PDB file of C-alpha atoms in Angstrom:
ATOM      1  CA  UNK K   1      -9.796  -1.465   8.756  1.00 55.00           C
ATOM      2  CA  UNK K   2      -9.506   1.807  10.872  1.00 69.00           C
ATOM      3  CA  UNK K   3     -10.118   2.212  14.545  1.00 81.00           C
ATOM      4  CA  UNK K   4     -13.296   4.357  14.925  1.00 86.00           C
ATOM      5  CA  UNK K   5     -14.989   2.343  12.636  1.00 86.00           C
ATOM      6  CA  UNK K   6     -14.949  -1.159  14.422  1.00 87.00           C
ATOM      7  CA  UNK K   7     -16.195   1.554  18.120  1.00 88.00           C
ATOM      8  CA  UNK K   8     -19.513   2.839  15.977  1.00 88.00           C
ATOM      9  CA  UNK K   9     -19.225  -0.978  15.101  1.00 88.00           C
ATOM     10  CA  UNK K  10     -19.271  -3.268  19.019  1.00 89.00           C
ATOM     11  CA  UNK K  11     -21.376   0.551  19.891  1.00 90.00           C
ATOM     12  CA  UNK K  12     -24.225  -1.083  17.538  1.00 91.00           C
ATOM     13  CA  UNK K  13     -24.356  -4.257  17.562  1.00 91.00           C
ATOM     14  CA  UNK K  14     -25.221  -3.772  21.189  1.00 90.00           C
ATOM     15  CA  UNK K  15     -27.296  -1.475  20.966  1.00 89.00           C
ATOM     16  CA  UNK K  16     -29.264  -3.626  17.941  1.00 89.00           C
ATOM     17  CA  UNK K  17     -28.939  -6.748  20.787  1.00 88.00           C
ATOM     18  CA  UNK K  18     -30.718  -4.575  23.830  1.00 89.00           C
ATOM     19  CA  UNK K  19     -33.035  -3.255  21.413  1.00 87.00           C
ATOM     20  CA  UNK K  20     -34.237  -6.778  20.166  1.00 86.00           C
ATOM     21  CA  UNK K  21     -34.853  -8.003  23.776  1.00 87.00           C
ATOM     22  CA  UNK K  22     -37.474  -5.093  24.175  1.00 85.00           C
ATOM     23  CA  UNK K  23     -39.235  -5.945  22.044  1.00 83.00           C
ATOM     24  CA  UNK K  24     -39.464  -8.631  23.001  1.00 83.00           C
ATOM     25  CA  UNK K  25     -40.529  -7.312  26.849  1.00 83.00           C
ATOM     26  CA  UNK K  26     -43.008  -4.144  25.296  1.00 81.00           C
ATOM     27  CA  UNK K  27     -45.237  -7.658  23.569  1.00 80.00           C
ATOM     28  CA  UNK K  28     -46.452  -9.152  26.977  1.00 79.00           C
ATOM     29  CA  UNK K  29     -46.937  -5.061  28.267  1.00 75.00           C
ATOM     30  CA  UNK K  30     -49.959  -2.705  27.787  1.00 78.00           C
ATOM     31  CA  UNK K  31     -51.094   0.234  28.175  1.00 80.00           C
ATOM     32  CA  UNK K  32     -48.607   3.193  29.738  1.00 84.00           C
ATOM     33  CA  UNK K  33     -45.711   0.804  30.117  1.00 84.00           C
ATOM     34  CA  UNK K  34     -45.861  -0.217  26.572  1.00 82.00           C
ATOM     35  CA  UNK K  35     -45.723   2.713  25.296  1.00 83.00           C
ATOM     36  CA  UNK K  36     -42.426   3.960  27.455  1.00 86.00           C
ATOM     37  CA  UNK K  37     -41.015   0.855  26.272  1.00 83.00           C
ATOM     38  CA  UNK K  38     -41.848   1.489  22.595  1.00 85.00           C
ATOM     39  CA  UNK K  39     -40.883   5.021  22.930  1.00 86.00           C
ATOM     40  CA  UNK K  40     -37.831   4.308  24.924  1.00 87.00           C
ATOM     41  CA  UNK K  41     -37.086   1.617  21.641  1.00 86.00           C
ATOM     42  CA  UNK K  42     -37.743   4.775  18.758  1.00 88.00           C
ATOM     43  CA  UNK K  43     -35.227   6.568  20.707  1.00 90.00           C
ATOM     44  CA  UNK K  44     -32.634   3.661  20.730  1.00 89.00           C
ATOM     45  CA  UNK K  45     -33.660   3.155  16.278  1.00 90.00           C
ATOM     46  CA  UNK K  46     -32.850   6.674  16.180  1.00 91.00           C
ATOM     47  CA  UNK K  47     -29.434   6.159  18.102  1.00 91.00           C
ATOM     48  CA  UNK K  48     -28.743   3.446  16.084  1.00 90.00           C
ATOM     49  CA  UNK K  49     -29.308   5.422  13.139  1.00 91.00           C
ATOM     50  CA  UNK K  50     -26.876   7.614  14.039  1.00 92.00           C
ATOM     51  CA  UNK K  51     -23.686   5.216  14.337  1.00 91.00           C
ATOM     52  CA  UNK K  52     -24.706   3.543  11.192  1.00 91.00           C
ATOM     53  CA  UNK K  53     -24.624   7.285   9.382  1.00 92.00           C
ATOM     54  CA  UNK K  54     -21.450   7.934  11.630  1.00 91.00           C
ATOM     55  CA  UNK K  55     -20.154   4.501  10.106  1.00 90.00           C
ATOM     56  CA  UNK K  56     -20.943   5.218   6.867  1.00 90.00           C
ATOM     57  CA  UNK K  57     -18.624   8.420   7.241  1.00 90.00           C
ATOM     58  CA  UNK K  58     -16.062   6.729   8.370  1.00 88.00           C
ATOM     59  CA  UNK K  59     -15.828   3.703   5.278  1.00 87.00           C
ATOM     60  CA  UNK K  60     -16.624   6.337   2.836  1.00 87.00           C
ATOM     61  CA  UNK K  61     -13.053   8.546   4.389  1.00 86.00           C
ATOM     62  CA  UNK K  62     -10.584   4.832   3.888  1.00 85.00           C
ATOM     63  CA  UNK K  63      -8.729   3.482   0.707  1.00 86.00           C
ATOM     64  CA  UNK K  64     -11.078   1.984  -1.380  1.00 85.00           C
ATOM     65  CA  UNK K  65     -10.222  -1.863  -0.339  1.00 84.00           C
ATOM     66  CA  UNK K  66     -11.560  -1.621   3.001  1.00 84.00           C
ATOM     67  CA  UNK K  67     -14.295   0.840   2.129  1.00 85.00           C
ATOM     68  CA  UNK K  68     -15.356  -1.730  -0.445  1.00 87.00           C
ATOM     69  CA  UNK K  69     -15.270  -4.674   2.812  1.00 87.00           C
ATOM     70  CA  UNK K  70     -16.971  -1.962   5.435  1.00 88.00           C
ATOM     71  CA  UNK K  71     -20.012  -0.483   2.750  1.00 88.00           C
ATOM     72  CA  UNK K  72     -20.707  -4.636   2.618  1.00 88.00           C
ATOM     73  CA  UNK K  73     -20.534  -4.878   6.189  1.00 86.00           C
ATOM     74  CA  UNK K  74     -23.450  -1.336   6.369  1.00 88.00           C
ATOM     75  CA  UNK K  75     -25.564  -3.496   4.017  1.00 90.00           C
ATOM     76  CA  UNK K  76     -25.941  -5.337   7.163  1.00 90.00           C
ATOM     77  CA  UNK K  77     -26.286  -3.618   9.801  1.00 90.00           C
ATOM     78  CA  UNK K  78     -29.342  -1.253   7.293  1.00 90.00           C
ATOM     79  CA  UNK K  79     -31.248  -4.490   6.577  1.00 91.00           C
ATOM     80  CA  UNK K  80     -31.228  -5.589  10.530  1.00 90.00           C
ATOM     81  CA  UNK K  81     -32.525  -2.257  12.417  1.00 89.00           C
ATOM     82  CA  UNK K  82     -34.658  -2.221   9.132  1.00 91.00           C
ATOM     83  CA  UNK K  83     -35.779  -5.157  10.547  1.00 90.00           C
ATOM     84  CA  UNK K  84     -36.451  -4.005  14.177  1.00 87.00           C
ATOM     85  CA  UNK K  85     -38.321  -0.879  12.835  1.00 87.00           C
ATOM     86  CA  UNK K  86     -41.092  -3.341  11.140  1.00 88.00           C
ATOM     87  CA  UNK K  87     -41.181  -5.547  14.766  1.00 85.00           C
ATOM     88  CA  UNK K  88     -41.303  -1.797  16.936  1.00 85.00           C
ATOM     89  CA  UNK K  89     -44.390  -0.299  14.268  1.00 85.00           C
ATOM     90  CA  UNK K  90     -45.549  -4.442  14.499  1.00 84.00           C
ATOM     91  CA  UNK K  91     -45.689  -4.142  17.948  1.00 80.00           C
ATOM     92  CA  UNK K  92     -46.889  -0.754  18.315  1.00 75.00           C
ATOM     93  CA  UNK K  93     -50.187  -0.357  15.594  1.00 73.00           C
ATOM     94  CA  UNK K  94     -53.424  -0.107  17.150  1.00 49.00           C
ATOM     95  CA  UNK K  95     -55.159  -0.815  20.617  1.00 45.00           C
ATOM     96  CA  UNK K  96     -55.154  -5.330  21.111  1.00 44.00           C
ATOM     97  CA  UNK K  97     -57.031  -6.956  23.126  1.00 46.00           C
ATOM     98  CA  UNK K  98     -55.442  -9.538  25.122  1.00 48.00           C
ATOM     99  CA  UNK K  99     -56.230 -13.014  22.461  1.00 46.00           C
ATOM    100  CA  UNK K 100     -55.536 -10.600  19.323  1.00 46.00           C
ATOM    101  CA  UNK K 101     -52.283  -9.650  21.521  1.00 52.00           C
ATOM    102  CA  UNK K 102     -51.566 -13.678  22.348  1.00 53.00           C
ATOM    103  CA  UNK K 103     -52.583 -15.077  18.648  1.00 52.00           C
ATOM    104  CA  UNK K 104     -49.922 -12.346  17.376  1.00 48.00           C
ATOM    105  CA  UNK K 105     -47.575 -13.247  20.002  1.00 51.00           C
ATOM    106  CA  UNK K 106     -48.381 -16.983  18.584  1.00 54.00           C
ATOM    107  CA  UNK K 107     -47.763 -16.036  15.043  1.00 48.00           C
ATOM    108  CA  UNK K 108     -46.505 -13.023  13.874  1.00 47.00           C
ATOM    109  CA  UNK K 109     -44.105 -12.364  16.231  1.00 51.00           C
ATOM    110  CA  UNK K 110     -42.899 -15.291  17.663  1.00 54.00           C
ATOM    111  CA  UNK K 111     -41.475 -15.484  13.933  1.00 51.00           C
ATOM    112  CA  UNK K 112     -40.886 -11.585  13.288  1.00 50.00           C
ATOM    113  CA  UNK K 113     -38.111 -12.839  15.873  1.00 54.00           C
ATOM    114  CA  UNK K 114     -37.619 -15.196  14.582  1.00 56.00           C
ATOM    115  CA  UNK K 115     -36.995 -14.975  11.684  1.00 50.00           C
ATOM    116  CA  UNK K 116     -34.875 -11.454  13.159  1.00 54.00           C
ATOM    117  CA  UNK K 117     -33.219 -13.789  15.276  1.00 58.00           C
ATOM    118  CA  UNK K 118     -31.595 -15.305  11.993  1.00 57.00           C
ATOM    119  CA  UNK K 119     -30.947 -12.429  10.372  1.00 56.00           C
ATOM    120  CA  UNK K 120     -29.070 -11.279  13.543  1.00 60.00           C
ATOM    121  CA  UNK K 121     -26.691 -14.777  12.446  1.00 63.00           C
ATOM    122  CA  UNK K 122     -26.888 -14.059   9.810  1.00 58.00           C
ATOM    123  CA  UNK K 123     -24.761 -10.677  10.157  1.00 61.00           C
ATOM    124  CA  UNK K 124     -23.006 -11.946  12.478  1.00 67.00           C
ATOM    125  CA  UNK K 125     -21.264 -14.698  10.452  1.00 66.00           C
ATOM    126  CA  UNK K 126     -21.265 -12.651   7.334  1.00 57.00           C
ATOM    127  CA  UNK K 127     -19.379 -10.048   9.833  1.00 67.00           C
ATOM    128  CA  UNK K 128     -16.952 -12.895  10.109  1.00 70.00           C
ATOM    129  CA  UNK K 129     -16.214 -13.461   7.013  1.00 64.00           C
ATOM    130  CA  UNK K 130     -15.498 -10.073   5.848  1.00 62.00           C
ATOM    131  CA  UNK K 131     -13.562  -9.973   8.803  1.00 68.00           C
ATOM    132  CA  UNK K 132     -10.871 -12.817   7.059  1.00 69.00           C
ATOM    133  CA  UNK K 133     -11.014 -10.557   4.043  1.00 60.00           C
ATOM    134  CA  UNK K 134     -10.245  -7.235   5.829  1.00 64.00           C
ATOM    135  CA  UNK K 135      -8.117  -9.877   7.351  1.00 72.00           C
ATOM    136  CA  UNK K 136      -6.638 -11.064   3.705  1.00 70.00           C
ATOM    137  CA  UNK K 137      -6.436  -7.613   3.007  1.00 67.00           C
ATOM    138  CA  UNK K 138      -3.855  -6.671   5.594  1.00 74.00           C
ATOM    139  CA  UNK K 139      -1.926  -9.417   4.717  1.00 74.00           C
ATOM    140  CA  UNK K 140      -2.057  -8.979   0.552  1.00 62.00           C
ATOM    141  CA  UNK K 141      -0.733  -5.694   1.603  1.00 71.00           C
ATOM    142  CA  UNK K 142       1.688  -6.697   4.045  1.00 80.00           C
ATOM    143  CA  UNK K 143       3.351  -8.150   1.036  1.00 77.00           C
ATOM    144  CA  UNK K 144       3.013  -6.215  -1.581  1.00 76.00           C
ATOM    145  CA  UNK K 145       5.002  -3.017   1.174  1.00 79.00           C
ATOM    146  CA  UNK K 146       7.440  -6.186   1.701  1.00 83.00           C
ATOM    147  CA  UNK K 147       7.450  -6.608  -2.218  1.00 79.00           C
ATOM    148  CA  UNK K 148       7.826  -2.622  -2.370  1.00 81.00           C
ATOM    149  CA  UNK K 149      10.732  -2.411  -0.436  1.00 82.00           C
ATOM    150  CA  UNK K 150      12.475  -5.317  -1.759  1.00 82.00           C
ATOM    151  CA  UNK K 151      12.071  -3.766  -5.174  1.00 77.00           C
ATOM    152  CA  UNK K 152      12.945  -0.092  -3.949  1.00 82.00           C
ATOM    153  CA  UNK K 153      16.476  -1.706  -2.771  1.00 80.00           C
ATOM    154  CA  UNK K 154      17.076  -3.372  -5.294  1.00 87.00           C
ATOM    155  CA  UNK K 155      17.120  -0.196  -7.453  1.00 83.00           C
ATOM    156  CA  UNK K 156      19.282   1.394  -4.996  1.00 86.00           C
ATOM    157  CA  UNK K 157      21.710  -1.147  -5.108  1.00 83.00           C
ATOM    158  CA  UNK K 158      21.777  -1.609  -9.262  1.00 85.00           C
ATOM    159  CA  UNK K 159      21.793   2.437  -8.748  1.00 85.00           C
ATOM    160  CA  UNK K 160      25.274   1.915  -6.496  1.00 87.00           C
ATOM    161  CA  UNK K 161      26.601  -0.102  -8.773  1.00 89.00           C
ATOM    162  CA  UNK K 162      25.706   2.366 -11.805  1.00 88.00           C
ATOM    163  CA  UNK K 163      27.931   4.268  -9.958  1.00 88.00           C
ATOM    164  CA  UNK K 164      30.432   2.442  -9.293  1.00 83.00           C
ATOM    165  CA  UNK K 165      30.512   1.190 -13.132  1.00 86.00           C
ATOM    166  CA  UNK K 166      30.929   5.250 -14.375  1.00 85.00           C
ATOM    167  CA  UNK K 167      33.382   5.454 -11.827  1.00 84.00           C
ATOM    168  CA  UNK K 168      35.599   2.657 -13.320  1.00 80.00           C
ATOM    169  CA  UNK K 169      34.766   3.951 -16.752  1.00 80.00           C
ATOM    170  CA  UNK K 170      35.602   7.356 -16.218  1.00 82.00           C
ATOM    171  CA  UNK K 171      39.430   6.219 -14.555  1.00 82.00           C
ATOM    172  CA  UNK K 172      39.972   3.508 -17.766  1.00 79.00           C
ATOM    173  CA  UNK K 173      39.094   6.690 -20.183  1.00 78.00           C
ATOM    174  CA  UNK K 174      42.155   8.928 -17.814  1.00 76.00           C
ATOM    175  CA  UNK K 175      44.265   5.839 -18.035  1.00 74.00           C
ATOM    176  CA  UNK K 176      43.874   5.738 -21.882  1.00 75.00           C
ATOM    177  CA  UNK K 177      44.515   8.966 -22.043  1.00 80.00           C
ATOM    178  CA  UNK K 178      47.470   8.849 -20.602  1.00 80.00           C
ATOM    179  CA  UNK K 179      48.933   5.674 -22.159  1.00 85.00           C
ATOM    180  CA  UNK K 180      48.028   8.609 -25.732  1.00 81.00           C
ATOM    181  CA  UNK K 181      50.158  10.821 -24.029  1.00 84.00           C
ATOM    182  CA  UNK K 182      52.697   8.153 -23.332  1.00 79.00           C
ATOM    183  CA  UNK K 183      52.803   6.824 -27.079  1.00 85.00           C
ATOM    184  CA  UNK K 184      52.653  10.690 -27.882  1.00 87.00           C
ATOM    185  CA  UNK K 185      55.514  11.544 -25.918  1.00 86.00           C
ATOM    186  CA  UNK K 186      57.684   8.002 -27.144  1.00 87.00           C
ATOM    187  CA  UNK K 187      56.903   8.933 -30.507  1.00 88.00           C
ATOM    188  CA  UNK K 188      58.685  11.683 -30.856  1.00 84.00           C
ATOM    189  CA  UNK K 189      61.754  10.728 -28.586  1.00 88.00           C
ATOM    190  CA  UNK K 190      61.967   8.358 -31.540  1.00 83.00           C
ATOM    191  CA  UNK K 191      62.142  10.206 -34.037  1.00 88.00           C
ATOM    192  CA  UNK K 192      64.243  12.929 -32.795  1.00 87.00           C
ATOM    193  CA  UNK K 193      67.130  10.234 -31.619  1.00 87.00           C
ATOM    194  CA  UNK K 194      66.231   8.374 -35.143  1.00 86.00           C
ATOM    195  CA  UNK K 195      67.212  12.440 -36.384  1.00 87.00           C
ATOM    196  CA  UNK K 196      70.120  12.596 -34.515  1.00 86.00           C
ATOM    197  CA  UNK K 197      71.317   9.519 -34.986  1.00 85.00           C
ATOM    198  CA  UNK K 198      71.798  10.853 -39.269  1.00 88.00           C
ATOM    199  CA  UNK K 199      73.486  14.105 -37.962  1.00 88.00           C
ATOM    200  CA  UNK K 200      75.994  12.040 -36.190  1.00 89.00           C
ATOM    201  CA  UNK K 201      75.738   9.363 -39.445  1.00 87.00           C
ATOM    202  CA  UNK K 202      77.185  12.720 -41.447  1.00 88.00           C
ATOM    203  CA  UNK K 203      79.389  14.294 -39.045  1.00 91.00           C
ATOM    204  CA  UNK K 204      81.272  10.814 -39.226  1.00 91.00           C
ATOM    205  CA  UNK K 205      81.451  10.276 -42.665  1.00 87.00           C
ATOM    206  CA  UNK K 206      82.767  14.361 -43.511  1.00 88.00           C
ATOM    207  CA  UNK K 207      85.532  13.733 -40.803  1.00 88.00           C
ATOM    208  CA  UNK K 208      85.922   9.801 -42.568  1.00 87.00           C
ATOM    209  CA  UNK K 209      86.536  11.890 -45.994  1.00 87.00           C
ATOM    210  CA  UNK K 210      88.738  15.023 -44.442  1.00 85.00           C
ATOM    211  CA  UNK K 211      90.935  12.375 -43.012  1.00 88.00           C
ATOM    212  CA  UNK K 212      91.614  10.393 -46.552  1.00 89.00           C
ATOM    213  CA  UNK K 213      92.068  13.846 -47.701  1.00 85.00           C
ATOM    214  CA  UNK K 214      94.263  15.862 -45.579  1.00 87.00           C
ATOM    215  CA  UNK K 215      96.907  11.680 -45.707  1.00 85.00           C
ATOM    216  CA  UNK K 216      96.223  12.149 -48.489  1.00 82.00           C
ATOM    217  CA  UNK K 217      98.127  15.539 -49.571  1.00 83.00           C
ATOM    218  CA  UNK K 218     100.545  14.274 -47.458  1.00 81.00           C
ATOM    219  CA  UNK K 219     101.423  11.282 -48.640  1.00 80.00           C
ATOM    220  CA  UNK K 220     101.491  13.303 -52.237  1.00 68.00           C
TER     221      UNK K 220
END
């Protein structure tokens, strides 16, 4: 949630309650005092409208899930402000005599103020529900971030394991190359040994034949 929005919201709620009290007080006034009180209320309504515009601007610059919650609050505040404007218009309409004012106070205005009070009560309840929804959104966001961090950690572990496997594969590939080279060397040595063996056998055979010939000629 936005701290700036919360500050504007507190100011509006305090201002709305103050304006409602001034409307009630204006009902018992006459003449210039009544006009002065109505002027104060109208000035307060302008301040309230400015706060709502600021809250609207702040809410629209936030993330979509938070913005939806805050705009729902704003709809309640705008409805409350419209009720206050209606009250001011009814109080300031015409120059009522004492009997008419008393009748208005006892009937229409009393009902209007009660309705406004009920509206503000519903507004506070709706605000509380929205705050609970905001808390749930925060919890969901925190869970999502924790899950994302866990996923990143798992991916990092998998990457490290992949690097280890690639290193082991390269090592085994090098061992296979060395084994192939050793096998070729041993094969070459074996061939040389076989060739040397045949050469020695041939030399021995020649020597044996020569010895036999020498003995034959001597004995003859």
